[in-house]
XYZ file of C-alpha atoms in Angstrom:
720
model
C -22.562 -16.061 -6.686
C -20.380 -13.535 -4.734
C -17.017 -14.007 -3.025
C -17.505 -15.206 0.476
C -14.906 -14.309 3.139
C -14.815 -17.029 5.758
C -15.819 -15.716 9.043
C -13.012 -17.645 10.891
C -9.500 -17.554 9.601
C -8.307 -21.089 8.972
C -5.492 -22.290 11.123
C -2.520 -23.600 9.166
C -3.160 -27.114 10.596
C -6.823 -27.037 9.773
C -6.080 -25.802 6.241
C -3.493 -28.648 5.551
C -5.834 -31.262 6.873
C -8.471 -30.314 4.400
C -7.624 -32.439 1.328
C -7.848 -35.902 -0.012
C -7.753 -37.214 3.630
C -10.783 -35.198 4.536
C -13.618 -36.213 2.388
C -11.873 -36.365 -1.024
C -11.091 -32.785 -1.536
C -8.150 -31.631 -3.533
C -5.561 -29.259 -2.081
C -3.113 -27.748 -4.361
C -0.237 -25.409 -3.586
C 2.006 -23.517 -5.838
C 4.424 -26.363 -5.847
C 3.954 -29.266 -3.407
C 6.163 -31.788 -4.808
C 4.601 -35.129 -3.969
C 1.225 -36.912 -4.212
C -2.059 -36.923 -2.328
C -2.344 -36.361 1.458
C 1.544 -36.399 1.714
C 1.506 -33.428 -0.639
C -0.450 -31.473 1.816
C 1.354 -32.749 4.786
C 4.744 -31.760 3.196
C 3.808 -28.408 1.796
C 5.034 -26.224 4.564
C 8.399 -28.050 4.783
C 9.148 -28.201 1.105
C 7.965 -24.987 -0.340
C 7.085 -21.392 0.292
C 4.100 -20.884 -1.885
C 1.998 -17.794 -1.939
C -1.508 -19.201 -1.922
C -3.390 -22.429 -2.142
C -6.264 -23.819 -4.110
C -8.880 -25.964 -2.442
C -11.483 -27.879 -4.333
C -14.245 -29.638 -2.460
C -16.189 -32.817 -3.509
C -19.042 -30.569 -4.519
C -16.684 -28.774 -6.940
C -16.413 -25.621 -4.794
C -13.162 -23.703 -5.393
C -11.705 -21.876 -2.320
C -8.685 -19.542 -2.766
C -6.858 -18.906 0.509
C -5.499 -15.434 0.170
C -1.919 -14.527 1.515
C -2.619 -11.034 0.543
C -5.248 -8.728 2.050
C -8.048 -6.601 0.657
C -7.985 -2.850 1.502
C -10.090 -1.511 -1.282
C -7.584 -2.235 -3.983
C -9.402 -5.114 -5.568
C -6.904 -7.898 -4.554
C -9.810 -10.290 -3.687
C -10.972 -10.138 -7.307
C -7.646 -9.760 -9.401
C -5.762 -12.561 -7.537
C -8.764 -15.083 -7.971
C -8.819 -14.210 -11.555
C -5.217 -15.592 -11.969
C -6.306 -18.950 -10.640
C -9.706 -18.861 -12.385
C -7.836 -18.244 -15.726
C -5.601 -21.396 -15.481
C -8.102 -23.476 -13.603
C -10.814 -22.876 -16.109
C -13.592 -21.950 -13.783
C -15.906 -19.003 -13.575
C -14.581 -16.197 -11.421
C -17.901 -15.658 -9.678
C -17.944 -19.207 -8.342
C -14.727 -18.841 -6.341
C -14.758 -18.441 -2.626
C -12.054 -16.467 -0.867
C -10.788 -17.288 2.644
C -8.267 -15.145 4.646
C -4.919 -16.882 5.218
C -3.512 -17.538 8.583
C -0.251 -16.041 9.547
C 2.552 -18.126 7.954
C 5.486 -16.583 6.179
C 6.488 -20.029 4.746
C 3.163 -20.777 3.067
C 2.037 -17.272 2.239
C 5.120 -15.048 2.007
C 5.256 -12.449 -0.699
C 8.166 -13.580 -2.873
C 9.108 -10.059 -3.737
C 9.249 -8.833 -0.048
C 10.194 -12.039 1.678
C 7.396 -12.359 4.140
C 3.692 -12.301 4.459
C 2.918 -8.721 3.505
C 0.498 -6.663 1.306
C 2.160 -3.377 0.215
C 4.439 -1.680 -2.212
C 2.051 -2.263 -5.098
C 3.489 -5.770 -5.291
C 0.529 -8.064 -5.110
C -0.035 -8.799 -8.801
C 3.562 -8.494 -9.509
C 4.315 -11.308 -6.928
C 1.319 -13.258 -7.651
C 1.161 -13.454 -11.406
C 3.370 -16.292 -11.905
C 2.959 -18.484 -8.863
C -0.808 -18.291 -8.638
C -1.316 -18.948 -12.287
C 0.936 -21.929 -11.731
C -1.254 -23.083 -8.917
C -4.277 -23.011 -11.049
C -2.427 -24.798 -13.862
C -1.175 -27.564 -11.380
C -4.703 -28.153 -10.271
C -6.113 -28.285 -13.807
C -3.446 -30.723 -14.980
C -4.130 -33.018 -11.938
C -7.796 -32.977 -12.661
C -7.398 -33.699 -16.427
C -5.040 -36.529 -15.496
C -7.445 -37.972 -13.187
C -10.328 -37.875 -15.758
C -8.061 -39.274 -18.459
C -7.257 -42.276 -16.108
C -10.951 -42.969 -15.400
C -11.742 -42.975 -19.116
C -8.536 -44.852 -20.106
C -7.574 -42.139 -22.613
C -4.596 -39.894 -23.006
C -4.525 -36.728 -20.980
C -3.816 -34.867 -24.268
C -7.227 -35.864 -25.482
C -8.897 -34.098 -22.754
C -9.261 -30.473 -21.772
C -10.788 -28.420 -18.948
C -13.586 -25.806 -19.381
C -15.868 -24.080 -16.950
C -15.214 -26.468 -14.002
C -15.327 -29.632 -16.044
C -13.003 -32.045 -17.828
C -14.134 -32.913 -21.315
C -13.129 -35.664 -23.621
C -14.095 -34.259 -26.901
C -13.910 -37.311 -29.044
C -16.570 -39.102 -26.925
C -18.450 -36.081 -25.593
C -17.877 -37.272 -21.905
C -17.699 -34.731 -19.133
C -16.836 -34.840 -15.395
C -17.174 -32.046 -13.002
C -14.178 -31.130 -10.892
C -15.858 -32.269 -7.690
C -16.198 -35.864 -8.988
C -12.474 -35.936 -9.660
C -10.895 -34.422 -6.458
C -10.326 -37.741 -4.658
C -8.493 -39.542 -7.505
C -6.624 -36.228 -8.533
C -5.263 -35.904 -5.087
C -3.553 -39.297 -5.221
C -1.646 -38.386 -8.386
C 1.952 -37.259 -8.320
C 2.491 -33.529 -8.864
C 3.348 -32.877 -12.450
C 6.943 -31.817 -13.003
C 5.959 -29.299 -15.556
C 2.700 -27.488 -16.292
C 1.891 -25.518 -19.344
C 0.664 -21.869 -18.599
C -1.656 -20.205 -21.127
C -0.138 -17.749 -23.596
C -1.592 -14.307 -23.303
C -3.454 -14.867 -26.619
C -5.535 -17.590 -24.924
C -6.547 -15.530 -21.856
C -10.243 -15.660 -21.289
C -10.450 -13.594 -18.047
C -7.018 -11.838 -17.594
C -7.209 -8.462 -19.350
C -11.089 -8.331 -19.337
C -13.213 -6.081 -17.044
C -14.453 -8.030 -13.922
C -16.802 -6.898 -11.320
C -15.413 -6.671 -7.808
C -16.450 -9.810 -6.053
C -16.271 -8.074 -2.591
C -18.607 -5.304 -3.479
C -21.937 -7.017 -2.686
C -21.035 -7.828 0.771
C -19.834 -4.350 1.277
C -23.195 -2.998 0.110
C -25.354 -5.405 2.066
C -23.311 -5.255 5.279
C -21.891 -8.682 5.343
C -18.368 -7.527 4.941
C -16.410 -7.548 8.201
C -13.691 -5.021 8.922
C -11.564 -5.233 11.931
C -13.630 -2.630 13.835
C -16.582 -4.949 13.183
C -15.212 -7.837 15.216
C -17.652 -9.206 17.816
C -16.480 -11.634 20.512
C -18.682 -13.027 23.325
C -17.951 -11.147 26.577
C -16.028 -8.374 24.773
C -15.598 -4.848 26.217
C -14.649 -1.684 24.455
C -11.658 0.326 25.306
C -10.347 3.718 24.029
C -7.009 5.302 25.040
C -4.974 8.387 25.508
C -1.200 8.149 24.793
C 1.453 10.552 25.610
C 0.862 13.523 23.305
C 4.624 14.135 22.945
C 6.967 11.539 21.594
C 8.872 9.934 24.310
C 6.687 11.276 26.995
C 5.549 9.298 29.996
C 2.472 9.158 32.220
C 3.093 11.046 35.444
C -0.142 10.380 37.305
C -3.848 10.000 36.651
C -6.968 10.586 38.694
C -9.405 7.965 37.969
C -12.335 8.806 40.296
C -14.456 10.869 37.958
C -14.069 8.428 35.056
C -15.046 5.385 37.202
C -18.391 7.124 38.101
C -19.410 7.295 34.383
C -22.119 4.688 33.705
C -20.710 1.734 31.823
C -17.054 2.271 32.687
C -15.591 -0.883 34.017
C -11.837 -0.426 34.455
C -8.978 2.026 33.940
C -5.749 0.471 32.559
C -2.507 2.443 32.976
C 0.748 1.909 31.093
C 4.009 3.790 31.086
C 2.897 6.220 28.333
C -0.801 5.407 28.072
C -4.184 5.255 29.815
C -7.069 3.212 28.546
C -10.766 3.263 29.569
C -12.561 -0.045 29.441
C -16.296 0.167 29.148
C -19.473 -1.539 27.950
C -19.550 0.582 24.852
C -17.594 3.182 22.951
C -19.769 6.132 24.205
C -19.013 5.258 27.845
C -15.375 4.626 27.090
C -14.989 8.177 25.480
C -16.970 9.903 28.362
C -14.816 8.100 30.877
C -11.549 9.226 29.003
C -12.764 12.735 28.987
C -13.312 12.556 32.615
C -9.825 11.422 33.520
C -7.455 13.991 34.961
C -4.179 12.979 33.347
C -0.748 14.573 33.998
C 1.961 13.718 31.433
C 5.746 14.194 31.650
C 6.456 15.486 28.271
C 10.054 14.366 28.309
C 12.938 15.666 26.124
C 10.715 16.789 23.096
C 8.403 19.006 25.088
C 9.269 22.139 22.937
C 9.654 20.440 19.530
C 8.383 22.342 16.579
C 8.314 21.699 12.849
C 10.747 24.485 12.259
C 13.320 22.681 14.582
C 13.146 19.570 12.557
C 13.380 21.320 9.127
C 16.284 23.400 10.351
C 18.251 20.202 11.507
C 17.609 18.669 8.018
C 18.844 21.842 6.330
C 22.057 21.651 8.205
C 22.371 17.913 7.558
C 21.779 18.452 3.861
C 24.942 20.479 3.684
C 27.079 17.432 4.252
C 27.929 14.844 1.659
C 25.736 11.731 1.689
C 26.112 8.131 0.923
C 26.496 7.829 -2.985
C 23.540 6.240 -4.535
C 24.464 6.699 -8.208
C 27.458 8.133 -9.832
C 27.632 8.106 -13.737
C 30.010 10.354 -15.603
C 31.398 13.377 -13.893
C 28.498 15.549 -12.806
C 30.681 18.047 -10.911
C 32.858 18.849 -13.841
C 29.872 19.048 -16.318
C 28.122 21.364 -13.969
C 31.100 23.670 -13.616
C 31.390 23.824 -17.369
C 27.854 24.203 -18.183
C 26.390 27.155 -20.125
C 23.562 27.582 -17.581
C 23.385 26.301 -13.956
C 20.278 25.891 -11.942
C 19.898 25.005 -8.278
C 16.806 24.492 -6.083
C 15.740 23.152 -2.718
C 12.560 21.203 -2.532
C 10.654 20.169 0.644
C 7.839 17.665 1.364
C 5.981 17.604 4.687
C 5.063 14.900 7.125
C 1.738 13.464 6.060
C -0.953 11.538 8.136
C -2.669 8.463 6.573
C -6.255 9.442 7.407
C -7.811 5.906 6.674
C -11.544 5.903 6.976
C -11.278 3.062 9.521
C -9.402 4.233 12.582
C -6.975 1.921 14.181
C -8.557 -0.887 16.175
C -7.655 -4.309 17.441
C -9.668 -6.862 19.469
C -7.674 -9.158 21.663
C -8.306 -11.940 24.215
C -5.374 -12.950 26.416
C -5.508 -16.146 28.291
C -2.826 -18.060 30.127
C -2.624 -20.591 27.442
C -3.240 -18.588 24.410
C -4.204 -15.242 22.730
C -6.665 -14.359 19.930
C -6.305 -11.228 17.898
C -8.989 -9.871 15.508
C -7.483 -7.094 13.215
C -7.192 -5.928 9.843
C -3.543 -5.726 8.928
C -1.118 -5.639 5.949
C 1.508 -7.764 7.886
C -0.295 -10.844 9.333
C 2.819 -12.743 10.471
C 4.198 -9.644 12.139
C 0.956 -9.049 13.895
C 1.174 -12.582 15.387
C 4.823 -12.067 16.392
C 3.944 -8.741 18.058
C 1.331 -10.330 20.185
C 3.650 -13.252 21.034
C 6.249 -10.841 22.175
C 3.937 -8.909 24.512
C 2.307 -12.069 26.044
C 5.425 -14.235 26.112
C 3.484 -16.994 24.371
C 4.910 -19.131 21.671
C 3.853 -18.301 18.084
C 1.527 -21.297 17.829
C -0.506 -20.131 20.865
C -1.237 -16.839 19.168
C -4.050 -16.937 16.552
C -4.743 -13.922 14.324
C -8.184 -13.591 12.670
C -7.629 -11.253 9.660
C -10.249 -8.940 8.423
C -10.930 -6.627 5.607
C -9.228 -3.188 6.010
C -11.065 0.038 5.716
C -7.972 1.694 4.213
C -4.289 0.880 4.762
C -2.186 3.373 2.814
C 0.901 1.898 4.584
C -0.297 2.598 8.099
C -1.363 -0.988 8.703
C 2.152 -2.171 7.729
C 2.971 -1.238 11.343
C 2.072 -3.265 14.406
C 2.326 -0.556 17.097
C -1.494 -0.589 17.558
C -1.506 -4.351 17.900
C 1.172 -4.252 20.525
C -0.700 -1.547 22.403
C -4.009 -3.518 22.280
C -2.349 -6.660 23.617
C -0.717 -4.662 26.430
C -4.145 -3.362 27.522
C -5.774 -6.902 27.084
C -3.077 -8.516 29.280
C -4.540 -6.459 32.285
C -8.101 -7.934 31.696
C -9.634 -11.221 32.073
C -12.070 -10.909 29.096
C -11.733 -9.913 25.413
C -11.398 -6.226 24.612
C -11.721 -4.147 21.450
C -9.479 -1.266 21.490
C -10.470 1.586 19.269
C -8.402 4.744 18.628
C -10.533 7.910 18.292
C -9.930 9.836 15.117
C -7.859 12.347 17.067
C -5.808 9.738 18.710
C -5.177 8.007 15.303
C -4.204 11.419 13.712
C -1.903 12.609 16.578
C -0.280 9.212 17.092
C 0.182 8.286 13.498
C 3.545 7.235 11.960
C 3.990 9.831 9.397
C 5.182 9.932 5.765
C 8.789 11.395 6.190
C 9.609 15.083 5.851
C 12.330 15.450 3.091
C 14.761 18.342 2.364
C 16.256 17.911 -1.148
C 18.997 19.814 -2.938
C 19.087 19.544 -6.752
C 21.282 21.141 -9.333
C 21.623 20.873 -13.128
C 23.712 22.203 -15.895
C 22.506 22.969 -19.323
C 24.431 23.301 -22.568
C 23.884 26.177 -25.094
C 20.744 24.390 -26.582
C 19.239 24.033 -23.067
C 19.867 20.258 -22.787
C 20.938 18.798 -19.436
C 24.633 17.954 -19.238
C 24.822 17.494 -15.432
C 22.372 16.483 -12.775
C 22.878 16.230 -8.957
C 20.317 15.349 -6.343
C 20.880 15.082 -2.561
C 18.071 13.554 -0.498
C 17.840 14.253 3.213
C 15.424 12.477 5.404
C 14.539 9.287 7.342
C 14.794 5.781 6.119
C 11.770 3.686 6.894
C 13.486 0.560 5.773
C 16.409 1.051 8.234
C 13.906 0.427 11.036
C 11.232 -1.729 9.240
C 13.638 -4.075 7.443
C 17.251 -3.338 8.518
C 18.951 -5.851 6.292
C 17.888 -3.685 3.244
C 19.739 -0.711 4.556
C 23.240 -0.948 3.186
C 26.091 1.418 2.462
C 24.160 4.225 4.027
C 20.902 4.020 1.980
C 18.144 1.626 1.054
C 16.326 0.898 -2.226
C 13.044 2.302 -1.043
C 14.137 5.798 -0.005
C 15.903 6.432 -3.428
C 13.110 4.983 -5.600
C 12.299 7.476 -8.314
C 15.462 9.568 -7.648
C 18.219 7.105 -8.363
C 17.150 6.424 -11.879
C 14.942 9.137 -13.497
C 13.486 8.109 -16.799
C 15.590 10.648 -18.823
C 18.935 10.382 -20.629
C 21.402 12.040 -18.174
C 25.023 11.199 -18.946
C 26.491 12.920 -15.911
C 24.446 12.255 -12.850
C 25.255 12.149 -9.118
C 22.677 11.104 -6.512
C 23.436 10.849 -2.850
C 21.461 10.456 0.374
C 21.837 11.869 3.928
C 20.028 9.703 6.523
C 18.514 12.113 8.992
C 15.978 10.634 11.633
C 13.455 12.995 13.104
C 12.208 12.559 16.653
C 8.733 11.578 15.451
C 7.981 8.178 13.946
C 7.846 7.835 10.107
C 6.324 5.108 8.068
C 5.241 4.187 4.517
C 2.450 6.240 2.962
C 0.638 5.505 -0.270
C 3.143 6.062 -3.056
C 6.042 5.743 -0.511
C 9.375 7.223 -1.735
C 8.149 8.207 -5.164
C 5.698 10.616 -3.638
C 8.705 12.591 -2.569
C 11.142 11.803 -5.375
C 8.841 12.095 -8.442
C 7.741 15.549 -7.057
C 11.378 16.622 -6.931
C 12.479 15.142 -10.176
C 9.452 16.202 -12.307
C 9.333 19.687 -10.827
C 13.094 20.153 -11.587
C 12.915 18.833 -15.011
C 10.062 21.427 -15.651
C 12.464 24.086 -14.365
C 14.984 23.106 -16.882
C 12.391 23.212 -19.670
C 11.412 26.696 -18.611
C 15.084 27.832 -18.461
C 15.430 26.376 -22.033
C 12.364 28.153 -23.104
C 10.929 24.782 -24.289
C 7.620 23.143 -24.132
C 7.584 20.894 -20.976
C 6.282 17.842 -22.951
C 8.663 18.412 -26.040
C 11.545 18.905 -23.620
C 10.890 15.494 -21.893
C 10.341 13.628 -25.153
C 13.768 14.823 -26.441
C 15.202 13.020 -23.390
C 13.333 9.813 -23.790
C 14.516 8.468 -27.209
C 16.107 5.536 -25.238
C 12.956 4.853 -23.315
C 10.189 3.948 -25.723
C 7.705 2.796 -23.045
C 8.070 6.201 -21.143
C 7.831 8.092 -24.360
C 4.610 6.203 -25.398
C 2.757 7.180 -22.209
C 3.888 10.739 -22.211
C 2.704 11.086 -25.816
C -0.518 9.436 -25.186
C -1.355 11.554 -22.038
C -0.443 14.813 -23.706
C -2.595 13.948 -26.772
C -5.611 12.909 -24.727
C -5.374 16.034 -22.471
C -5.140 18.351 -25.438
C -1.707 19.550 -24.514
C -1.175 22.902 -26.085
C -4.766 23.995 -26.428
C -5.297 27.540 -25.125
C -6.758 27.977 -21.529
C -8.391 30.924 -19.779
C -6.337 33.170 -17.592
C -4.934 31.675 -14.415
C -5.606 28.135 -15.723
C -2.839 25.841 -16.597
C -1.696 22.350 -17.532
C 1.118 20.491 -16.005
C 2.781 17.151 -16.608
C 4.673 14.561 -14.723
C 6.325 11.341 -15.862
C 7.414 8.374 -13.815
C 8.624 4.713 -13.734
C 7.846 3.325 -10.362
C 6.487 0.161 -8.980
C 7.183 -1.530 -12.379
C 4.745 0.878 -14.028
C 5.254 3.712 -16.545
C 2.764 6.573 -15.854
C 2.304 9.987 -17.389
C -0.080 12.420 -15.621
C -1.398 15.640 -17.035
C -3.243 17.974 -14.596
C -5.363 20.993 -15.507
C -5.785 23.565 -12.573
C -7.523 26.814 -11.977
C -5.898 29.264 -9.599
C -8.443 31.696 -7.929
C -7.689 35.318 -7.114
C -7.344 34.359 -3.493
C -4.720 31.711 -4.358
C -6.962 28.639 -3.862
C -6.270 25.896 -6.507
C -9.018 23.715 -8.058
C -7.821 20.551 -9.896
C -10.250 20.392 -12.662
C -9.117 17.609 -14.805
C -6.456 14.856 -14.630
C -5.545 12.613 -17.557
C -3.397 9.573 -17.035
C -1.762 7.238 -19.553
C -0.370 4.053 -18.030
C 1.725 1.098 -19.328
C 1.446 -1.485 -16.452
C 2.494 -4.420 -18.441
C -0.111 -7.125 -18.632
C -3.195 -5.987 -16.974
C -5.298 -8.410 -15.028
C -8.515 -6.380 -14.485
C -8.526 -3.165 -16.407
C -11.442 -1.898 -14.294
C -9.253 -2.166 -11.181
C -6.413 -0.402 -12.805
C -8.665 2.590 -13.658
C -10.155 2.653 -10.146
C -6.810 2.454 -8.446
C -5.458 5.266 -10.664
C -8.470 7.376 -9.834
C -8.311 6.710 -6.238
C -4.541 7.419 -6.200
C -5.097 10.809 -7.850
C -7.818 11.764 -5.402
C -5.496 10.708 -2.527
C -2.626 12.632 -4.204
C -4.711 15.855 -4.557
C -5.504 15.825 -0.776
C -1.772 15.542 -0.028
C -0.545 18.155 -2.545
C -3.074 20.860 -1.665
C -3.656 20.620 1.950
C -1.753 17.616 3.504
C 0.681 18.148 6.290
C 1.302 17.101 9.944
C 2.929 19.990 11.945
C 4.193 20.099 15.532
C 4.197 22.768 18.196
C 5.266 22.189 21.866
C 6.020 18.546 20.874
C 2.431 17.803 19.830
C 0.946 17.084 16.360
C -1.384 20.166 15.774
C -3.907 18.310 13.381
C -6.539 16.195 14.919
C -9.465 15.292 12.506
C -10.878 15.869 9.143
C -11.510 19.568 9.697
C -7.663 20.152 9.634
C -6.662 17.055 7.780
C -8.421 18.175 4.488
C -9.307 15.490 2.059
C -10.921 16.021 -1.455
C -14.685 16.245 -1.086
C -17.023 14.998 -3.853
C -17.680 18.469 -5.163
C -14.026 19.156 -5.318
C -13.117 16.020 -7.273
C -11.823 16.555 -10.890
C -12.779 14.747 -14.014
C -10.303 11.863 -14.204
C -9.446 10.011 -17.437
C -7.314 6.797 -17.547
C -5.886 5.514 -20.826
C -4.388 2.098 -20.824
C -1.331 1.155 -23.168
C -1.600 -2.501 -24.359
C 1.444 -4.335 -23.236
C 2.815 -7.784 -23.009
C 5.547 -6.894 -20.444
C 5.494 -8.276 -16.780
C 2.703 -6.794 -14.748
C 3.430 -3.461 -12.802
C 1.978 -2.287 -9.481
C -1.124 -0.061 -9.532
C -1.998 0.839 -5.856
C 0.459 3.831 -5.559
C 1.582 5.374 -8.984
C -1.589 7.541 -9.262
C -0.687 9.185 -5.997
C 3.068 9.712 -6.651
C 2.486 11.246 -10.069
C -0.040 13.682 -9.061
C 1.682 16.408 -7.017
C 4.266 17.534 -9.545
C 1.662 17.656 -12.353
C -0.433 19.936 -10.219
C 2.402 22.315 -9.176
C 3.726 22.400 -12.732
C 0.152 23.326 -13.842
C 0.157 26.015 -11.250
C 3.468 27.350 -12.711
C 1.792 27.470 -16.118
C -1.198 29.292 -14.779
C 0.584 31.856 -12.606
C 4.334 31.795 -13.237
C 5.031 30.916 -9.642
C 7.248 27.880 -9.089
C 6.249 25.947 -5.847
C 9.130 23.906 -4.398
C 7.446 23.131 -1.055
C 4.359 21.132 -0.332
C 1.541 21.528 0.383
C 0.508 24.263 -1.961
C 0.686 27.727 -0.309
C -2.455 29.555 -1.418
C -1.346 32.657 0.188
C 1.786 32.849 -2.058
C -0.472 32.346 -5.075
C -2.807 35.126 -4.246
C -0.357 37.720 -5.328
C 0.884 35.761 -8.257
């Protein structure tokens, strides 16, 4: 049996009513505090659990997921946590999308209902195992009461409660009605790691069959009776406005029904996407480009350069880096830059909306379900309980669907219509109206003693703060914890270190991108530590290991990656190996990349070896897959990824100039797992953030050319 995603998202009221009061089913939350139907009724007021378990009278177990599935395996790994403690087979679990509800389904690490930051397993590991254990305990108690024996004489296995002494067995379904009437146990016993039956073992992805046979439904697949299709053109320049539009030619296109105009947007509503695109192309649109009409990338970079000369907010200050730098035997300084990046998810932005006087329905795939609901409520003026969001699978998120701008836009368009409308961004519109990974301009300096060891380290970051906009309370004292992640606490022993941050917001919108701040900070730190090794005439791996005596987990992954990659073995001319090390998202990762640099400067990443300590691993297959996917994503960004502006407009538009790794360009990727009993780490993003510095360090090994700016400049390497 495969996981089934309910076609209609359960409303909170509907979900809470399914329990002992509705046919004898058992509803169990992370901690519900009372008995039977009252437990369900009081769940929202008493607790903020992450997910719920529903067991029907026929024994069917349904897990309602507060987290979303966007290819990372959440809809397999999270049910594994519950199945482990509940003692059921993973393949028998159904998965249902949760409704919007920060109270019931909030991510405890991030404070509201959100899937991102590689937090799902870290957030769910304890609460969802506990949810399974509570359900198991209640079922065992119910069976023990029925048999007039002590609960300690019974145990659960494979969806049944067993009394070993008598050989009696009862399936969970037969016990749900009586179990629902029992008071919630004050304490439950979670399995020790040594007793895990599922956690830590490879498990087939439960969502794969439906994705192969076509049953899986993404946001772009939403179908609603009476629905029309719309596509749109928004101001090509940030801050621009619509001046005028001639609709006459568009309205003559067969299938075009309506033109909707907003202050900075025109949408064509039609019977199908083909007609909508033809109608859009037929529009004569005149834009007022506004104050950024001449904006270019060079202007933004220059403003960052100037800002970076000013002192920033102090992030970390240990020892006296300035004095140590002044007294150092050798001093090194460098400037590093990383570009704006587009998300380039396979599923372009889309949102289906039906606005009525008394309510609003939204069909969408989003990483922030409750924020999507709030955005629709704000546009319509409706109370939250009149807005219903039907969540779907995501055809890639990468941080882009942590934003609700596309949902706001779709609801604005739908307000002008008396029927449902699916608003679909073309690939070009998606690319040129993205919210981009921030550009950063970093200044780093270090001092070395006579033996080449670092005695001083300074790092100034200049760029935008996404959290300053996205979660303002987290921006304090001039910085936020996300922007500095990977820079404030490098894994190495650095006695004298000063890190500061200059907040500088560009005129184009910035947002999270897979790997978030570590994609920038790990590149800078790991590239510069490589520069220190070169200045000390030391092997890059040996140099790092010497600075990791205090950090055994980091040291172990670095040694393993180097050993598995054959570090030190000879390579042909213009081939090189490079290494990076990081601690981010609660995970230790070492990456070794092997590259070949052609005479024309083009770079081929031929092999990547990863060694990872992610604490307790739930599904090793998912960990390997996530690291492999992250590596591929990282290669695309490092070699070709950038969004550039000219005349206020993003120059890139589609996959012909937003290069991604093709199948014939993919390297051999090896992933080696370090057994660990530590708390789980995140896996969605480390593979991406560790890739770029490993590649550029490998390019240095191959050519002697140090690259401090991404993407890789092939022209500069042609002469190297």
